[in-house]
Coordinates of N, CA and C in Angstrom, one line a residue:
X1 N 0.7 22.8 65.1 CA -0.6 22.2 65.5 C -0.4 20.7 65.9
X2 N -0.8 19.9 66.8 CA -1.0 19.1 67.1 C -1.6 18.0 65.8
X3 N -0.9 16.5 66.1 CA -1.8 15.6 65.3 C -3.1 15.5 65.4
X4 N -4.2 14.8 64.6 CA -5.4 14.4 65.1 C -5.7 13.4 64.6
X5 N -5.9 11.9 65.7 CA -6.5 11.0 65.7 C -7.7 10.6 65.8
X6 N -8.0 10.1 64.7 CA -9.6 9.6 64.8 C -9.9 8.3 65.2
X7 N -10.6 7.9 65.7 CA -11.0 6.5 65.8 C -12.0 6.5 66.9
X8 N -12.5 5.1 66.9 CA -13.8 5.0 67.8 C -13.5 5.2 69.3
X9 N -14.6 5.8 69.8 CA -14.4 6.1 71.1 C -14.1 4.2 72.4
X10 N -13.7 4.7 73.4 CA -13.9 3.7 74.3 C -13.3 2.1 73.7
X11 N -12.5 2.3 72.6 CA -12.2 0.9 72.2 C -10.3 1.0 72.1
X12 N -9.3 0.3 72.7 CA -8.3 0.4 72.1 C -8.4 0.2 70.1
X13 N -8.4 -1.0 69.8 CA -8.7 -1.2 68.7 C -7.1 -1.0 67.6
X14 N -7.8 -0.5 66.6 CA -6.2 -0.4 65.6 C -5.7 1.0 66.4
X15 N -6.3 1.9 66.7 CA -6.0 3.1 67.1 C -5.3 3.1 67.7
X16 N -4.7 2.2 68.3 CA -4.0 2.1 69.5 C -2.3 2.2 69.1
X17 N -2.1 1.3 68.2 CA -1.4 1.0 67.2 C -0.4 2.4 66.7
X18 N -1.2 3.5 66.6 CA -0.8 4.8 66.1 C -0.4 5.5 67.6
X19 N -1.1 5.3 68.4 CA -1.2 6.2 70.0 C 0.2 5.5 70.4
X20 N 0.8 4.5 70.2 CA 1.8 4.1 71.2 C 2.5 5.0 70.3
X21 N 3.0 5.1 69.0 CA 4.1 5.8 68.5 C 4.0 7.2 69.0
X22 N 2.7 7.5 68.9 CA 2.4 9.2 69.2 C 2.9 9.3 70.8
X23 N 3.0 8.3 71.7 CA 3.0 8.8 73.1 C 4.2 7.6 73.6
X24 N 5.0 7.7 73.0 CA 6.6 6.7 73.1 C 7.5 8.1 72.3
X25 N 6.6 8.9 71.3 CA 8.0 10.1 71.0 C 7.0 11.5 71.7
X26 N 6.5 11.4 72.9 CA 6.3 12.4 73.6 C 5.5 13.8 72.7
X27 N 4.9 13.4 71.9 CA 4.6 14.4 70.7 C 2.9 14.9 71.3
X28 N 2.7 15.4 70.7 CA 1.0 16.3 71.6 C 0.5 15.9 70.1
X29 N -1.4 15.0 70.5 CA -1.9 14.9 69.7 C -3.6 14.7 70.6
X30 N -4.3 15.0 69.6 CA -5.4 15.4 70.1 C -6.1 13.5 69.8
X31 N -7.0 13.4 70.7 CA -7.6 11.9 70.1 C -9.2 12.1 69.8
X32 N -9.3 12.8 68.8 CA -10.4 13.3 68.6 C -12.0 12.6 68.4
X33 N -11.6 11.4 68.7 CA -13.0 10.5 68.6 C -13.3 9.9 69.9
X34 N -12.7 10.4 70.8 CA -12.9 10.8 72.2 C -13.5 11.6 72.8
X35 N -14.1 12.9 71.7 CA -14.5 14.1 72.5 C -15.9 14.3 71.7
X36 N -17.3 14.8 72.1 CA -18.5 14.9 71.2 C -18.0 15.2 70.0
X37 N -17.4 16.6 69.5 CA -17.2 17.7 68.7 C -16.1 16.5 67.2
X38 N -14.9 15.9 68.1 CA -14.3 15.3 67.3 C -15.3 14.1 66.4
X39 N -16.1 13.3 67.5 CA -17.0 12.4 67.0 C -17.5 12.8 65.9
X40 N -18.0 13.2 65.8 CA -18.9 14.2 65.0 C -18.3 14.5 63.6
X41 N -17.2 15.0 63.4 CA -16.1 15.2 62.5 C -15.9 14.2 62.2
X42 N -15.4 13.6 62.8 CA -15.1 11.7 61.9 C -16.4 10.8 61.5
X43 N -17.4 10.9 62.1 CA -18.4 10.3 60.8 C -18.3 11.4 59.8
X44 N -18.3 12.8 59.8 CA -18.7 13.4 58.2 C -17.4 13.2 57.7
X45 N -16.4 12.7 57.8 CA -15.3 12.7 57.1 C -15.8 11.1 56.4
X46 N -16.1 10.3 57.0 CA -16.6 8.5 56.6 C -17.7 8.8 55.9
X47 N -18.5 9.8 55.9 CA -19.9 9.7 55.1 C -19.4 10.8 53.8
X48 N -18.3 11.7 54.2 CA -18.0 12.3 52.9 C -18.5 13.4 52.6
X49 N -19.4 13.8 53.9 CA -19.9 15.0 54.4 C -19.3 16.4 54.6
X50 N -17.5 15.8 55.0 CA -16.5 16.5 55.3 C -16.5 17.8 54.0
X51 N -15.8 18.9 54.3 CA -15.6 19.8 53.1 C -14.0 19.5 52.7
X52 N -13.1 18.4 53.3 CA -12.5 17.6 53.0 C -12.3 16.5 52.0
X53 N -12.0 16.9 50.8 CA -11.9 15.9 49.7 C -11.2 14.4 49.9
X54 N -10.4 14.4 50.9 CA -9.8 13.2 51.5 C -10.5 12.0 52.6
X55 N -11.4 11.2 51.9 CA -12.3 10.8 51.9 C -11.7 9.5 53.0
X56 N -11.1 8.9 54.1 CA -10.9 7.6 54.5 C -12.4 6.2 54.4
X57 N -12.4 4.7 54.3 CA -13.2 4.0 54.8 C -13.9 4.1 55.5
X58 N -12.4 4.3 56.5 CA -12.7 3.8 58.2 C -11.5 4.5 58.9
X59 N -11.9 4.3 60.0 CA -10.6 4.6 61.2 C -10.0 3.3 61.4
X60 N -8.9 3.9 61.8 CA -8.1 5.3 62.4 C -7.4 5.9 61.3
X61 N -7.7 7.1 61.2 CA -7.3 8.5 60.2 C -6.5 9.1 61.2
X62 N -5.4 9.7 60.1 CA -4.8 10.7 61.3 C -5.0 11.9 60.3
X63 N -5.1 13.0 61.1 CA -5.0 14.5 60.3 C -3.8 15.4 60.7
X64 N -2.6 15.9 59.9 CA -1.6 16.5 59.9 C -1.9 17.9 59.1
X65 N -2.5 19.2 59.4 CA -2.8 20.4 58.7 C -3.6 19.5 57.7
X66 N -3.4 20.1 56.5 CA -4.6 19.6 55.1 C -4.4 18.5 54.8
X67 N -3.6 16.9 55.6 CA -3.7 16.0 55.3 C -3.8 14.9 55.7
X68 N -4.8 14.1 55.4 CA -5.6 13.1 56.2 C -5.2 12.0 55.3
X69 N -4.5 10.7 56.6 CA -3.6 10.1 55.8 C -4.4 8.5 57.0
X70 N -5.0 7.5 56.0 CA -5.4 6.3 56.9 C -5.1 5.0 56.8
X71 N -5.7 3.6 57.4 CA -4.8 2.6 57.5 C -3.4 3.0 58.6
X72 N -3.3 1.7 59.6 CA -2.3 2.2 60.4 C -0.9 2.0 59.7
X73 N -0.4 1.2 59.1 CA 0.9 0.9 58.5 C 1.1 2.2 57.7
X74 N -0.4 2.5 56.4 CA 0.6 3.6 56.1 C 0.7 5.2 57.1
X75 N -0.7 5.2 58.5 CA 0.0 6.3 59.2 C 1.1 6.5 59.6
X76 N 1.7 5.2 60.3 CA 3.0 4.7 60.9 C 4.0 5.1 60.0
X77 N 4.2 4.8 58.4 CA 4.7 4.9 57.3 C 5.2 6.5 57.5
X78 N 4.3 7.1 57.4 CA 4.1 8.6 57.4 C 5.0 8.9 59.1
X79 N 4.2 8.8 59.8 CA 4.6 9.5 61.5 C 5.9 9.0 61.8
X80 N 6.6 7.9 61.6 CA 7.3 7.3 61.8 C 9.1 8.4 61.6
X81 N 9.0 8.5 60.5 CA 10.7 9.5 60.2 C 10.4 11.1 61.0
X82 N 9.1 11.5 61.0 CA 9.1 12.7 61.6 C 9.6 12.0 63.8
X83 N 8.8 10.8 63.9 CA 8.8 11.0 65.7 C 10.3 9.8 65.6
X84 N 11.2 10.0 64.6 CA 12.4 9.4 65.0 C 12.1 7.7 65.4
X85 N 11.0 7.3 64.6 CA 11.1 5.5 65.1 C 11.5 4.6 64.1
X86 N 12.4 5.3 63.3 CA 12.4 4.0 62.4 C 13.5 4.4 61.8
X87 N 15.2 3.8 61.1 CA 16.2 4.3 60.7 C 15.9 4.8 59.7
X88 N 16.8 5.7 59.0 CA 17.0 6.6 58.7 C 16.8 6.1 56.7
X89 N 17.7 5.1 56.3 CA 17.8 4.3 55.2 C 16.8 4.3 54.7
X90 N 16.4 4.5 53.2 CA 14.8 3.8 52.7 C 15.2 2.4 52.9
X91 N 15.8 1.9 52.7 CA 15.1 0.1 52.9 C 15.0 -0.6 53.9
X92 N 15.7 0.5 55.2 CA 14.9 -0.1 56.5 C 13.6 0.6 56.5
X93 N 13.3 1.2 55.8 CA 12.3 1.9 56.0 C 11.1 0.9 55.1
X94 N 11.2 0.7 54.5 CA 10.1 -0.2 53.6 C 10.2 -1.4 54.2
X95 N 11.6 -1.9 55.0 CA 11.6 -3.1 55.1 C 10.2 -3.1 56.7
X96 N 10.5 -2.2 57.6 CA 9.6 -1.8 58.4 C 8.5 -1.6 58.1
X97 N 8.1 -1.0 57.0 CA 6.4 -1.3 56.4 C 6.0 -2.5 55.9
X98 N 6.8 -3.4 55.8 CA 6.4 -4.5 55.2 C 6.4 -5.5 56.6
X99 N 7.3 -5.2 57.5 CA 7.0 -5.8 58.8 C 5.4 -5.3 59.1
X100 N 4.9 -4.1 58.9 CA 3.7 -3.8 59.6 C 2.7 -3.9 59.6
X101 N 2.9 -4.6 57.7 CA 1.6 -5.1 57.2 C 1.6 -6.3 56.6
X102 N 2.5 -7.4 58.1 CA 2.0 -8.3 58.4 C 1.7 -8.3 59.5
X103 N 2.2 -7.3 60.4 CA 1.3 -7.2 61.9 C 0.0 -6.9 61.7
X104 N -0.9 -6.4 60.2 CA -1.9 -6.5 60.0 C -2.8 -7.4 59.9
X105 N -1.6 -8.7 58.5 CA -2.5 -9.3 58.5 C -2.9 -10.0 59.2
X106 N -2.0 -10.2 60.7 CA -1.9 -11.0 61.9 C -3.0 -10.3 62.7
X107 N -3.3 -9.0 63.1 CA -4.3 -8.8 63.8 C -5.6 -8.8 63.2
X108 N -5.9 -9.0 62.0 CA -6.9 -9.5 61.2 C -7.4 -10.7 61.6
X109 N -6.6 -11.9 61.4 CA -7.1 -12.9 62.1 C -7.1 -13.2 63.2
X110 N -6.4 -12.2 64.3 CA -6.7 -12.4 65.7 C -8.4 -12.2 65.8
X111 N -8.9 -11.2 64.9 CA -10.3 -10.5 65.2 C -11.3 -11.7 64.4
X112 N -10.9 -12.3 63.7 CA -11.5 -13.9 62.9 C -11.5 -14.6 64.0
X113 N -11.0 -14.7 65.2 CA -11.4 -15.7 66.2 C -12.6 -15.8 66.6
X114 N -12.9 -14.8 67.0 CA -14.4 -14.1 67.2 C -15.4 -14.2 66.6
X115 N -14.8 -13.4 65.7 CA -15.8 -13.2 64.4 C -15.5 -13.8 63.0
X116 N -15.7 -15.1 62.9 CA -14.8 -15.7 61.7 C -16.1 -15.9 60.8
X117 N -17.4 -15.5 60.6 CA -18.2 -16.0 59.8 C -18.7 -14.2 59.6
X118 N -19.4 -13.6 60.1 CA -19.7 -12.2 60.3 C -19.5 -11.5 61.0
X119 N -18.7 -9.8 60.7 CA -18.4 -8.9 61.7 C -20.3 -8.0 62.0
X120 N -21.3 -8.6 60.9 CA -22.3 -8.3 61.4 C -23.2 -9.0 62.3
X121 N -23.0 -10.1 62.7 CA -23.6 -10.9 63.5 C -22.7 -10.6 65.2
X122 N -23.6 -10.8 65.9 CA -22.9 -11.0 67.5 C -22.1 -12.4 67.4
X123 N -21.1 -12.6 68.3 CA -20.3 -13.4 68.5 C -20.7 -14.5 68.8
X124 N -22.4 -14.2 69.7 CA -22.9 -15.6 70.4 C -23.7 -16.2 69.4
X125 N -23.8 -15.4 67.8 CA -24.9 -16.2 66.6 C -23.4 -16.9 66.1
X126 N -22.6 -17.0 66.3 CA -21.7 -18.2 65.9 C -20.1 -18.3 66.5
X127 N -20.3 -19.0 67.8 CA -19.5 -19.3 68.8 C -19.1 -20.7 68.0
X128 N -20.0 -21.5 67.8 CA -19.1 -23.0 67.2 C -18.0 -22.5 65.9
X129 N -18.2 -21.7 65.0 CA -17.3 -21.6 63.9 C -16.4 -20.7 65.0
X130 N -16.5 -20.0 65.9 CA -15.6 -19.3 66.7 C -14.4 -20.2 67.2
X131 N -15.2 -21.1 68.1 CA -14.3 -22.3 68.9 C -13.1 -23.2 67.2
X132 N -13.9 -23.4 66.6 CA -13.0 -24.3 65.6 C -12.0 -23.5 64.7
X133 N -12.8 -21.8 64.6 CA -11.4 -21.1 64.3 C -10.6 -20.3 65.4
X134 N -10.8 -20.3 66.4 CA -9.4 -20.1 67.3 C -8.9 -21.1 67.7
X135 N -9.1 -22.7 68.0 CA -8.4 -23.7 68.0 C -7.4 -23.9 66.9
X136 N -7.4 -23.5 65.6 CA -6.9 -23.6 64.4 C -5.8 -22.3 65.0
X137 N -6.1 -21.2 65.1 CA -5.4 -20.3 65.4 C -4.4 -19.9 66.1
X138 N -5.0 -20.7 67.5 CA -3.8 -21.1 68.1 C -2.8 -22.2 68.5
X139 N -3.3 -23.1 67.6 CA -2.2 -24.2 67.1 C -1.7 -24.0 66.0
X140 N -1.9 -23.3 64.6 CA -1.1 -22.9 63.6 C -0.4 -21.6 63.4
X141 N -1.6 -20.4 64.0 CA -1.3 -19.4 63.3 C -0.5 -18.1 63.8
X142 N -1.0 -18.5 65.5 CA 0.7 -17.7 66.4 C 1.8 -18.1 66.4
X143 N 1.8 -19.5 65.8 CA 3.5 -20.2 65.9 C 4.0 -19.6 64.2
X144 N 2.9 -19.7 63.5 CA 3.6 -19.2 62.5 C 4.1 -17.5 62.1
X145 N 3.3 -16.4 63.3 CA 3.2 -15.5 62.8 C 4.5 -14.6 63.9
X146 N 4.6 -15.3 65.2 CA 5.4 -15.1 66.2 C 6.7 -15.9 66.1
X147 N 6.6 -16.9 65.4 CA 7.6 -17.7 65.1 C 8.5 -16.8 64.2
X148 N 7.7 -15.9 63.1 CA 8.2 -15.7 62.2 C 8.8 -13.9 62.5
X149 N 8.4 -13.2 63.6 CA 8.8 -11.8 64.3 C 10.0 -12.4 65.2
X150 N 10.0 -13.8 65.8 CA 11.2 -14.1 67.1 C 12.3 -14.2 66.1
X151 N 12.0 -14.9 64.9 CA 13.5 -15.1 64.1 C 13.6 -13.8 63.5
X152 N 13.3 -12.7 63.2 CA 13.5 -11.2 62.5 C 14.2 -10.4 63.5
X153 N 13.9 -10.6 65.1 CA 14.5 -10.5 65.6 C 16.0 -10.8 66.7
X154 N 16.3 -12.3 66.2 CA 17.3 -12.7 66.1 C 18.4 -12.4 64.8
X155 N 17.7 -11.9 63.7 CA 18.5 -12.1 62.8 C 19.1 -10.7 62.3
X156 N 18.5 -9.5 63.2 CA 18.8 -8.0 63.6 C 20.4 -8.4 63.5
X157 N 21.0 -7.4 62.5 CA 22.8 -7.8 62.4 C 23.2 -6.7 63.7
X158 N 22.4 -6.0 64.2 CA 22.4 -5.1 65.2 C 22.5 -5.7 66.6
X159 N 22.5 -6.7 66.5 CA 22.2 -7.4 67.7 C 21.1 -6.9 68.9
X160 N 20.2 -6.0 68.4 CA 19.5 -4.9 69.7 C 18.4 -5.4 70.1
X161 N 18.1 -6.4 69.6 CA 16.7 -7.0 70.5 C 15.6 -6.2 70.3
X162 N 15.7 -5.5 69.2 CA 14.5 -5.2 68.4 C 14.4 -5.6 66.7
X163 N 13.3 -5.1 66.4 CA 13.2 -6.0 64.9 C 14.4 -5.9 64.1
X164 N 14.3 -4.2 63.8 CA 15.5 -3.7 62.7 C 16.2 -3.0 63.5
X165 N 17.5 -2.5 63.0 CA 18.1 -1.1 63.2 C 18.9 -1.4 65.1
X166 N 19.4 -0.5 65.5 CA 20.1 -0.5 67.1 C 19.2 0.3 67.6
X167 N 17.9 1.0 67.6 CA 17.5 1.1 68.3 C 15.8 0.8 67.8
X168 N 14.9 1.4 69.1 CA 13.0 1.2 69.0 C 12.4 1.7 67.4
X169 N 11.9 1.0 67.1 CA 11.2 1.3 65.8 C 9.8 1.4 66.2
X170 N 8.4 1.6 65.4 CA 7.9 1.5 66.1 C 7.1 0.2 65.7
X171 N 7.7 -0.4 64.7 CA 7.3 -2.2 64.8 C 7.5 -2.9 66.0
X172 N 8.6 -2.1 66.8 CA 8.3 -2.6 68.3 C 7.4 -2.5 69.1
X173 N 6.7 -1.2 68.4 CA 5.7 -0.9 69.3 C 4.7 -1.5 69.2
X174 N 4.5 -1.8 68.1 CA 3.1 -2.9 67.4 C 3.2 -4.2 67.7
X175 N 4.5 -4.8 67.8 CA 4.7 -6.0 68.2 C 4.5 -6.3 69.9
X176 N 4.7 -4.8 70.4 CA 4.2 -5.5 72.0 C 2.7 -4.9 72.2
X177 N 1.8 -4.4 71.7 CA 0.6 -4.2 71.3 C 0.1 -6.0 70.8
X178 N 0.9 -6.4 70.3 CA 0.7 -7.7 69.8 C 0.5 -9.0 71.0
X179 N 1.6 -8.5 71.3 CA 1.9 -9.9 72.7 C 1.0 -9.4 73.5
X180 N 0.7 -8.1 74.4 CA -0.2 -8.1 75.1 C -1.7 -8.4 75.5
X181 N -1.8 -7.9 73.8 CA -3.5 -8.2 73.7 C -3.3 -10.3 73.0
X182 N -2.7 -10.6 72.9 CA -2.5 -12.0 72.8 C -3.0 -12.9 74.4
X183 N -1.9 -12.2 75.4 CA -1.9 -12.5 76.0 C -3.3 -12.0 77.1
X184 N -4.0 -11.3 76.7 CA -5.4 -11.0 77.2 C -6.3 -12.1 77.0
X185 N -6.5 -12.2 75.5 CA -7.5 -13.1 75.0 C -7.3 -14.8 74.9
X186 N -5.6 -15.3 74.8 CA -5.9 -16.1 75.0 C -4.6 -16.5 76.2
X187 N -4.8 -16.3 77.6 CA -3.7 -16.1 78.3 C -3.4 -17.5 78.8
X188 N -4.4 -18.9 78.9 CA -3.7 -20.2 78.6 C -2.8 -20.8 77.3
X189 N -3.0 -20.5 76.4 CA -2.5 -20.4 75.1 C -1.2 -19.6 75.3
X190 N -0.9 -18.4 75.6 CA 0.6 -17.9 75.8 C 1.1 -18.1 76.9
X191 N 0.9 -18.8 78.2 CA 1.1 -18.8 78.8 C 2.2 -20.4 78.5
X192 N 1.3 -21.0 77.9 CA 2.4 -22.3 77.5 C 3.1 -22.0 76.5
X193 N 2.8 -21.2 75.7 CA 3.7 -20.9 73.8 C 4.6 -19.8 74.5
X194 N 4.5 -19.0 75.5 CA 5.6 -17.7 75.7 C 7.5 -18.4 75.6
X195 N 7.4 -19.4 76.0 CA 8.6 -20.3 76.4 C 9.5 -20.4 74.9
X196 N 8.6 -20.2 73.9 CA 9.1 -20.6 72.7 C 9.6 -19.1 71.8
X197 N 9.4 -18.1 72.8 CA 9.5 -16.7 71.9 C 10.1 -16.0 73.0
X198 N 11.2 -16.5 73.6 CA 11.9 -15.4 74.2 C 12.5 -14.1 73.6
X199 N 12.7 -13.7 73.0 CA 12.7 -12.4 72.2 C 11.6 -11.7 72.4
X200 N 10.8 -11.9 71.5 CA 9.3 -11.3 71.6 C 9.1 -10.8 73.2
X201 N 9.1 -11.7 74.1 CA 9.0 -11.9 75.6 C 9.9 -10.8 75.7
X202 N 11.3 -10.6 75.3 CA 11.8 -9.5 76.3 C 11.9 -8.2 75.6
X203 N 11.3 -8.2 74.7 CA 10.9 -7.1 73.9 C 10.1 -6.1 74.3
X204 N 8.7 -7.3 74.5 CA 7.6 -6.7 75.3 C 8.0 -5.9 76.5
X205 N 9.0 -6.3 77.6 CA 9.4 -6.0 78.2 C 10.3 -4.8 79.1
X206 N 10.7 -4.6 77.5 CA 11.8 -3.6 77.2 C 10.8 -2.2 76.8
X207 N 9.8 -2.3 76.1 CA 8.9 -1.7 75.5 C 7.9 -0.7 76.6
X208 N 8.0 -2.0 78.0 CA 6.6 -1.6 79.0 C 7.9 -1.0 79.7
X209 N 9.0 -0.8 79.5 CA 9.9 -0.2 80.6 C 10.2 1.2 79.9
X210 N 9.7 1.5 78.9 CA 10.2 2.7 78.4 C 9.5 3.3 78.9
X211 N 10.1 5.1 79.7 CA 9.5 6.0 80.5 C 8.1 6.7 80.0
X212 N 8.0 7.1 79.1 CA 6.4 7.2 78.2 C 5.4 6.5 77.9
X213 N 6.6 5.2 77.8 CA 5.0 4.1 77.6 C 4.8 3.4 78.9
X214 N 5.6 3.3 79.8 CA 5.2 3.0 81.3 C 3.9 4.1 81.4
X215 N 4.6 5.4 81.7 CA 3.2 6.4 82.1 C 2.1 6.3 81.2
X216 N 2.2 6.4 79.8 CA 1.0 5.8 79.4 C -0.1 4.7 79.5
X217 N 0.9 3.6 80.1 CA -0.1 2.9 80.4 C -0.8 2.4 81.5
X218 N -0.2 3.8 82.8 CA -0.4 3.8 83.7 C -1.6 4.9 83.7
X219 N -1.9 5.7 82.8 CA -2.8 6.5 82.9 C -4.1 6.6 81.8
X220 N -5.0 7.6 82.3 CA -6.2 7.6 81.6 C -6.4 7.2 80.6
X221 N -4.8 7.6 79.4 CA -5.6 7.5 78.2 C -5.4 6.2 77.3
X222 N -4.8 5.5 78.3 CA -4.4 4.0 77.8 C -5.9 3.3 78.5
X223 N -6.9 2.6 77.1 CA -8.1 2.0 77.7 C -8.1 0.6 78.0
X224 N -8.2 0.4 78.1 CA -7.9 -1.8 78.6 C -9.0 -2.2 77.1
X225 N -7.8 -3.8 77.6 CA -8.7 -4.5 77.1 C -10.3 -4.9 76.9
X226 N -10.9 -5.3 76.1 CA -12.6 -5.7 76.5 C -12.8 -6.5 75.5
X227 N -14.4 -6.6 75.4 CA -14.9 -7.8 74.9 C -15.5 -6.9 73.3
X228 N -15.0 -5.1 73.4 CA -15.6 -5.2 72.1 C -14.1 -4.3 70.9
X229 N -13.3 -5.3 71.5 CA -12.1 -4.5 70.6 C -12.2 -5.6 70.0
X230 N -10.3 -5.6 69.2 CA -10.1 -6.6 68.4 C -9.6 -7.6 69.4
X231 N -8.8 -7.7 70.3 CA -8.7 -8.9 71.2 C -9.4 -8.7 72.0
X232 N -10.3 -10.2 72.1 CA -11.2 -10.3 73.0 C -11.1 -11.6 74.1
X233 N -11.2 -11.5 75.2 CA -11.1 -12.7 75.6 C -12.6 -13.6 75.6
X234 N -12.6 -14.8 75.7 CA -13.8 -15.8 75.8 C -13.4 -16.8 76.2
X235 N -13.1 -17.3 77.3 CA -12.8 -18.6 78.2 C -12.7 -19.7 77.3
X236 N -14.0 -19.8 76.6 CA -14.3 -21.0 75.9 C -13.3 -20.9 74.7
X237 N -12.6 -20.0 74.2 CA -12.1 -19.8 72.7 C -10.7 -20.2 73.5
X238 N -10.2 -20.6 74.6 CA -8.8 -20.7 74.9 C -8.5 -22.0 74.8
X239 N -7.2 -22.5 74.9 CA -6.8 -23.8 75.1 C -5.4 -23.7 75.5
X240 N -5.1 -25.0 76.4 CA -3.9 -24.9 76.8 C -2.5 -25.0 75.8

């Protein structure tokens, strides 16, 4: 049977996160919060409605037969040794989950740009705490967070121009999930900081050249950017 991903319709979002691994190892998975019937299923799974005792928060949930496994690092954790993206060793293997959940905590405060006071308020009830925390953000907190992925990847005793290991993990995949939607939201800001992360830069690169995730993101089910994911662009939130 096919995987099954849950997550909100019409939004890249964290779900995305899981879709590149699922469609970089060619694997068939259903994206079920894409379709009425799946909709439907993933709120009674969140409300606990489900006749499924495996209760998630939130999405993205993935479901493998009887087991519904959520949070993207530990999906990744999980999908990862079966679709062949991560070496083989447990301590590249933990060392790779520990890479993933700081690509967490990193896209957490990418979404604090926006929304740095309430994720229940609209963006435009507090744009001034917006402006003074993505100013902050993007003078401390990409140099420290990208600073700190360019040297992990220099310091690969593999020399492969990815995080760990000689070949794609899929912390690479999340990492160019990273740079791209960076470079959506605040594309004056990387546009001057890219110069300082050549790795990262040809990583991303190497990533958008792979045959699956080219076609993927050349087709339907790769959704763009917008204004209600986690990177968002806002003119005013940018700086050079």
């Amino acid at each position: 049977m096919p995987y099954e991903l849950y997550y909100w319709d019409g939004i890249q979002g964290r779900g995305e996160f899981v879709r590149l691994a699922l469609e970089d190892a060619g694997v068939k998975y259903l994206d079920k919060g894409r379709t009425s019937p799946g909709a439907q299923t993933m709120m009674e799974f969140l409300k606990g409605s489900h006749a499924h005792d495996q209760m998630p928060f939130a999405p993205p949930f993935l479901k493998d037969g009887d087991l519904v496994i959520s949070h993207v690092a530990n999906i990744l954790l999980y999908l990862a040794p079966k679709l062949e993206l991560v070496p083989e060793d447990e301590a590249s293997r933990y060392f790779a989950n520990g890479l993933q959940l700081t690509i967490t905590d990193f896209v957490a405060e990418v979404h604090d740009t926006h929304h740095p006071i309430s994720t229940g308020d609209y963006y435009e009830d507090q744009k001034a705490e917006a402006k003074a925390r993505s100013t902050a953000f993007i003078k401390d907190r990409i140099p420290k967070f990208l600073g700190y992925f360019e040297r992990i990847i220099a310091k690969n005793p593999a020399r492969s121009g990815f995080a760990l290991g000689k070949q794609l993990s899929y912390v690479d995949l999340s990492l160019f999930q990273v740079m791209e939607g960076l470079a959506y939201a605040f594309p004056k800001a990387m546009k001057a900081a890219i110069k300082d992360y050549p790795k990262l830069a040809a990583l991303r690169d190497t990533v958008a050249r792979r045959p699956n995730i080219e076609a993927y993101l050349g087709s339907a089910r790769r959704l763009g950017f917008s204004e209600s994911g986690i990177f968002r662009h806002y003119p005013e939130l940018d700086i050079d």
